[in-house]
Short mmCIF file of C-alpha atoms in Angstrom, two decimals:
data_model
loop_
_atom_site.label_atom_id
_atom_site.label_comp_id
_atom_site.label_asym_id
_atom_site.label_seq_id
_atom_site.Cartn_x
_atom_site.Cartn_y
_atom_site.Cartn_z
CA UNK A 4 16.77 -64.11 102.57
CA UNK A 5 15.33 -63.56 106.05
CA UNK A 6 16.50 -65.67 108.97
CA UNK A 7 13.62 -67.47 110.68
CA UNK A 8 13.68 -67.22 114.43
CA UNK A 9 12.55 -70.74 115.37
CA UNK A 10 12.85 -74.25 113.99
CA UNK A 11 10.25 -76.96 114.59
CA UNK A 12 11.17 -80.58 113.85
CA UNK A 13 8.44 -83.19 113.23
CA UNK A 14 9.45 -86.86 113.54
CA UNK A 15 7.04 -89.62 112.51
CA UNK A 16 7.51 -92.71 110.36
CA UNK A 17 3.91 -92.46 109.13
CA UNK A 18 4.07 -90.23 106.07
CA UNK A 19 0.43 -89.15 106.26
CA UNK A 20 0.74 -88.00 109.89
CA UNK A 21 4.07 -86.32 109.27
CA UNK A 22 2.86 -84.42 106.25
CA UNK A 23 -0.43 -83.51 107.92
CA UNK A 24 1.32 -81.92 110.90
CA UNK A 25 3.78 -80.18 108.58
CA UNK A 26 1.01 -78.70 106.43
CA UNK A 27 -0.98 -77.53 109.46
CA UNK A 28 2.02 -75.84 111.04
CA UNK A 29 3.18 -74.28 107.76
CA UNK A 30 -0.22 -72.62 107.34
CA UNK A 31 -0.29 -71.52 110.98
CA UNK A 32 3.29 -70.21 111.02
CA UNK A 33 2.84 -68.19 107.81
CA UNK A 34 6.61 -68.08 107.31
CA UNK A 35 7.41 -67.13 110.90
CA UNK A 36 8.89 -70.53 111.77
CA UNK A 37 10.97 -73.06 109.86
CA UNK A 38 9.20 -76.42 109.80
CA UNK A 39 11.30 -79.52 109.02
CA UNK A 40 10.49 -83.23 109.11
CA UNK A 41 12.17 -86.60 109.58
CA UNK A 42 10.89 -90.14 109.09
CA UNK A 43 13.10 -91.80 111.72
CA UNK A 44 14.77 -91.19 115.04
CA UNK A 45 18.39 -91.53 113.96
CA UNK A 46 18.02 -88.99 111.17
CA UNK A 47 16.25 -86.68 113.61
CA UNK A 48 19.11 -87.05 116.10
CA UNK A 49 21.63 -86.03 113.43
CA UNK A 50 19.49 -82.97 112.65
CA UNK A 51 19.29 -82.04 116.33
CA UNK A 52 23.07 -82.37 116.67
CA UNK A 53 23.71 -80.29 113.54
CA UNK A 54 21.46 -77.31 114.27
CA UNK A 55 19.39 -75.64 116.95
CA UNK A 56 15.81 -76.94 117.09
CA UNK A 57 13.41 -75.07 119.35
CA UNK A 58 10.51 -77.55 119.31
CA UNK A 59 10.58 -81.29 118.69
CA UNK A 60 7.32 -83.09 117.88
CA UNK A 61 7.93 -86.82 117.83
CA UNK A 62 6.02 -90.07 117.77
CA UNK A 63 6.98 -92.17 120.80
CA UNK A 64 7.26 -95.32 118.69
CA UNK A 65 9.65 -95.26 115.75
CA UNK A 66 11.56 -98.11 114.07
CA UNK A 67 15.14 -98.77 115.24
CA UNK A 68 15.54 -95.59 117.30
CA UNK A 69 12.34 -94.71 119.13
CA UNK A 70 10.99 -91.34 120.15
CA UNK A 71 11.87 -92.23 123.73
CA UNK A 72 15.46 -93.00 122.68
CA UNK A 73 15.55 -89.65 120.93
CA UNK A 74 14.33 -87.80 124.02
CA UNK A 75 16.78 -89.66 126.28
CA UNK A 76 19.66 -88.73 123.98
CA UNK A 77 18.85 -85.05 124.56
CA UNK A 78 18.73 -85.28 128.36
CA UNK A 79 22.05 -83.52 128.97
CA UNK A 80 22.01 -81.39 125.83
CA UNK A 81 22.29 -77.67 126.57
CA UNK A 82 20.34 -76.98 123.35
CA UNK A 83 17.52 -79.35 124.27
CA UNK A 84 14.29 -78.21 122.58
CA UNK A 85 10.79 -78.20 124.01
CA UNK A 86 9.23 -81.61 123.28
CA UNK A 87 5.72 -82.71 122.35
CA UNK A 88 5.08 -86.42 121.91
CA UNK A 89 2.38 -88.03 119.80
CA UNK A 90 0.99 -91.52 120.21
CA UNK A 91 -1.91 -93.90 119.79
CA UNK A 92 -4.31 -94.80 122.62
CA UNK A 93 -2.56 -98.11 123.31
CA UNK A 94 0.80 -96.44 123.96
CA UNK A 95 0.06 -94.35 127.04
CA UNK A 96 2.83 -96.05 129.03
CA UNK A 97 5.28 -94.63 126.49
CA UNK A 98 3.69 -91.21 126.88
CA UNK A 99 4.14 -91.35 130.65
CA UNK A 100 7.81 -92.22 130.19
CA UNK A 101 8.21 -89.32 127.74
CA UNK A 102 6.64 -86.89 130.20
CA UNK A 103 8.97 -88.11 132.94
CA UNK A 104 11.87 -87.47 130.54
CA UNK A 105 10.80 -83.86 130.11
CA UNK A 106 8.22 -83.73 127.31
CA UNK A 107 5.92 -80.77 127.90
CA UNK A 108 2.79 -82.20 126.26
CA UNK A 109 1.36 -85.12 124.33
CA UNK A 110 -1.17 -85.54 121.54
CA UNK A 111 -3.21 -88.62 120.74
CA UNK A 112 -3.76 -89.87 117.19
CA UNK A 113 -5.70 -88.93 115.17
CA UNK A 114 -4.44 -85.44 115.98
CA UNK A 115 -6.93 -82.61 116.24
CA UNK A 116 -5.59 -79.51 114.44
CA UNK A 117 -6.70 -77.05 117.10
CA UNK A 118 -5.18 -79.16 119.88
CA UNK A 119 -1.96 -79.34 117.87
CA UNK A 120 -1.76 -75.57 117.43
CA UNK A 121 -2.59 -74.94 121.08
CA UNK A 122 0.10 -77.40 122.22
CA UNK A 123 2.70 -75.94 119.84
CA UNK A 124 1.95 -72.38 120.93
CA UNK A 125 2.28 -73.35 124.60
CA UNK A 126 5.48 -75.35 124.04
CA UNK A 127 7.14 -72.47 122.19
CA UNK A 128 6.12 -70.10 124.98
CA UNK A 129 7.71 -72.42 127.56
CA UNK A 130 10.85 -72.73 125.44
CA UNK A 131 11.15 -68.93 125.22
CA UNK A 132 10.66 -68.68 128.98
CA UNK A 133 13.43 -71.24 129.56
CA UNK A 134 15.76 -69.33 127.24
CA UNK A 135 14.95 -66.11 129.06
CA UNK A 136 15.81 -67.64 132.42
CA UNK A 137 19.06 -69.10 131.05
CA UNK A 138 20.00 -65.73 129.60
CA UNK A 139 19.16 -64.04 132.86
CA UNK A 140 21.31 -66.51 134.79
CA UNK A 141 24.29 -65.95 132.49
CA UNK A 142 24.25 -62.16 132.61
CA UNK A 143 22.90 -61.43 136.07
CA UNK A 144 24.15 -64.31 138.19
CA UNK A 145 27.25 -62.56 139.56
CA UNK A 146 25.11 -59.92 141.23
CA UNK A 147 22.23 -62.27 142.08
CA UNK A 148 24.59 -64.73 143.76
CA UNK A 149 26.08 -61.91 145.77
CA UNK A 150 22.55 -61.09 146.93
CA UNK A 151 21.83 -64.79 147.59
CA UNK A 152 18.72 -64.61 145.40
CA UNK A 153 17.33 -66.86 142.68
CA UNK A 154 16.06 -65.71 139.30
CA UNK A 155 12.73 -67.49 139.89
CA UNK A 156 11.83 -64.97 142.60
CA UNK A 157 11.55 -62.12 140.10
CA UNK A 158 8.55 -61.02 138.08
CA UNK A 159 8.72 -60.72 134.29
CA UNK A 160 9.18 -56.91 134.30
CA UNK A 161 12.13 -57.15 136.68
CA UNK A 162 13.66 -60.00 134.67
CA UNK A 163 13.32 -57.88 131.52
CA UNK A 164 15.04 -55.04 133.37
CA UNK A 165 17.98 -57.26 134.40
CA UNK A 166 18.46 -58.42 130.81
CA UNK A 167 18.11 -54.92 129.37
CA UNK A 168 20.64 -53.49 131.82
CA UNK A 169 23.22 -56.20 131.17
CA UNK A 170 22.86 -55.94 127.39
CA UNK A 171 23.15 -52.13 127.42
CA UNK A 172 25.71 -51.80 130.18
CA UNK A 173 28.16 -49.99 127.91
CA UNK A 174 25.57 -47.27 127.34
CA UNK A 175 24.21 -44.52 129.55
CA UNK A 176 21.24 -46.36 131.08
CA UNK A 177 18.49 -44.50 132.91
CA UNK A 178 15.75 -45.85 135.12
CA UNK A 179 13.15 -44.27 132.85
CA UNK A 180 14.52 -46.13 129.82
CA UNK A 181 14.65 -49.42 131.70
CA UNK A 182 11.14 -48.96 133.09
CA UNK A 183 9.80 -48.23 129.60
CA UNK A 184 11.49 -51.38 128.30
CA UNK A 185 9.75 -53.32 131.08
CA UNK A 186 6.40 -51.72 130.12
CA UNK A 187 6.00 -49.95 133.47
CA UNK A 188 5.95 -46.31 134.56
CA UNK A 189 9.13 -45.19 136.31
CA UNK A 190 7.58 -44.70 139.75
CA UNK A 191 6.01 -48.14 139.95
CA UNK A 192 9.11 -49.74 138.40
CA UNK A 193 11.34 -48.14 141.05
CA UNK A 194 9.23 -49.55 143.89
CA UNK A 195 8.90 -53.01 142.27
CA UNK A 196 12.62 -53.27 141.49
CA UNK A 197 13.65 -52.35 145.04
CA UNK A 198 11.03 -54.65 146.55
CA UNK A 199 12.15 -57.71 144.58
CA UNK A 200 15.91 -57.20 144.31
CA UNK A 201 16.53 -55.52 147.64
CA UNK A 202 18.52 -52.82 145.86
CA UNK A 203 17.58 -49.55 144.25
CA UNK A 204 17.97 -49.30 140.48
CA UNK A 205 21.11 -47.17 140.92
CA UNK A 206 22.66 -49.58 143.45
CA UNK A 207 22.05 -52.61 141.25
CA UNK A 208 23.40 -50.84 138.15
CA UNK A 209 26.53 -49.86 140.07
CA UNK A 210 27.13 -53.46 141.21
CA UNK A 211 26.54 -54.75 137.69
CA UNK A 212 29.02 -52.26 136.24
CA UNK A 213 31.61 -53.20 138.86
CA UNK A 214 31.13 -56.91 138.21
CA UNK A 215 31.51 -56.39 134.45
CA UNK A 216 34.64 -54.29 134.98
CA UNK A 217 36.23 -56.92 137.26
CA UNK A 218 35.52 -59.71 134.77
CA UNK A 219 37.09 -57.70 131.95
CA UNK A 220 40.11 -56.81 134.08
CA UNK A 221 40.75 -60.49 134.80
CA UNK A 222 39.90 -62.05 131.46
CA UNK A 223 41.00 -59.53 128.83
CA UNK A 224 44.08 -57.50 128.02
CA UNK A 225 42.06 -54.41 127.26
CA UNK A 226 43.26 -51.05 128.52
CA UNK A 227 41.68 -49.45 131.58
CA UNK A 228 40.03 -46.89 129.30
CA UNK A 229 38.50 -49.65 127.12
CA UNK A 230 37.22 -51.55 130.15
CA UNK A 231 35.74 -48.41 131.66
CA UNK A 232 33.94 -47.67 128.41
CA UNK A 233 32.59 -51.23 128.07
CA UNK A 234 31.38 -51.09 131.67
CA UNK A 235 29.45 -47.88 131.03
CA UNK A 236 31.71 -45.13 132.34
CA UNK A 237 32.08 -41.90 130.37
CA UNK A 238 35.80 -41.38 130.98
CA UNK A 239 38.65 -43.51 132.28
CA UNK A 240 39.27 -40.92 135.00
CA UNK A 241 35.72 -41.29 136.32
CA UNK A 242 35.89 -45.08 136.03
CA UNK A 243 39.11 -45.22 138.08
CA UNK A 244 37.60 -42.94 140.74
CA UNK A 245 34.41 -45.01 141.07
CA UNK A 246 36.27 -48.34 141.00
CA UNK A 247 38.69 -47.25 143.70
CA UNK A 248 35.86 -45.98 145.90
CA UNK A 249 34.06 -49.32 145.51
CA UNK A 250 36.95 -51.81 145.69
CA UNK A 251 39.57 -49.91 147.66
CA UNK A 252 42.19 -50.21 144.90
CA UNK A 253 42.59 -48.85 141.39
CA UNK A 254 41.58 -51.03 138.41
CA UNK A 255 45.24 -51.57 137.50
CA UNK A 256 46.13 -52.61 141.02
CA UNK A 257 43.11 -54.95 141.20
CA UNK A 258 44.21 -56.63 137.97
CA UNK A 259 47.76 -57.11 139.28
CA UNK A 260 46.65 -58.50 142.64
CA UNK A 261 44.07 -60.91 141.27
CA UNK A 262 46.34 -62.30 138.56
CA UNK A 263 48.99 -63.11 141.15
CA UNK A 264 46.62 -65.26 143.20
CA UNK A 265 47.10 -69.08 142.91
CA UNK A 266 44.75 -70.77 140.47
CA UNK A 267 44.28 -67.74 138.21
CA UNK A 268 45.27 -68.17 134.58
CA UNK A 269 46.93 -65.21 132.92
#
């Protein structure tokens, strides 16, 4: 059985509305997304706690636990989905509150199918963009912080390059491969990368490899050869040479010194 990439949760206590949205999205998704429903806010909250939901479509007014309560409960959730709220004309104050709480769009009842599909498509795009930025922050932050830069300053091709490089760091990465992954020719990619990051492709890759190596030296018990390989160096001898030239000490010495510093956990 194939694993569907995204889950969309529809929450509405009106069965007709709930089923109508479900049917429309099922036809539109054509099996690409998993579409699930809930008739009340508390049940929906349990579903959101139990699994990753990428898009939440909820009525703002629900019995017992409202759509607004549901959105508030997700405020500090690291897995918070994109949110679309639905409402009647007389409930616009609720809609405004939902938007202030982070909903990306709203739909008025009766819901137009084309407006629904447009809103869902846009919300999923925003959710993917958020995930991409979060992924970029996790894997590229050590180098970006050293450069005193923010991920938001980079164009999509450069962001794709950062992610590609970090995910393939243990391999022999070339600028041509990275440029192709970013859908650019190598010459233009080279200029764009240097212009936005302030480093050449080779300089950035070197810093990323060094950062990965230092993290592994501090937080694993792997051998120097294993760490060199995972950081993208062909042999342990070459890794030791490059590391020493960059940091002034051998990888083994770096590990010993850093683990002796106060506050470090062995």
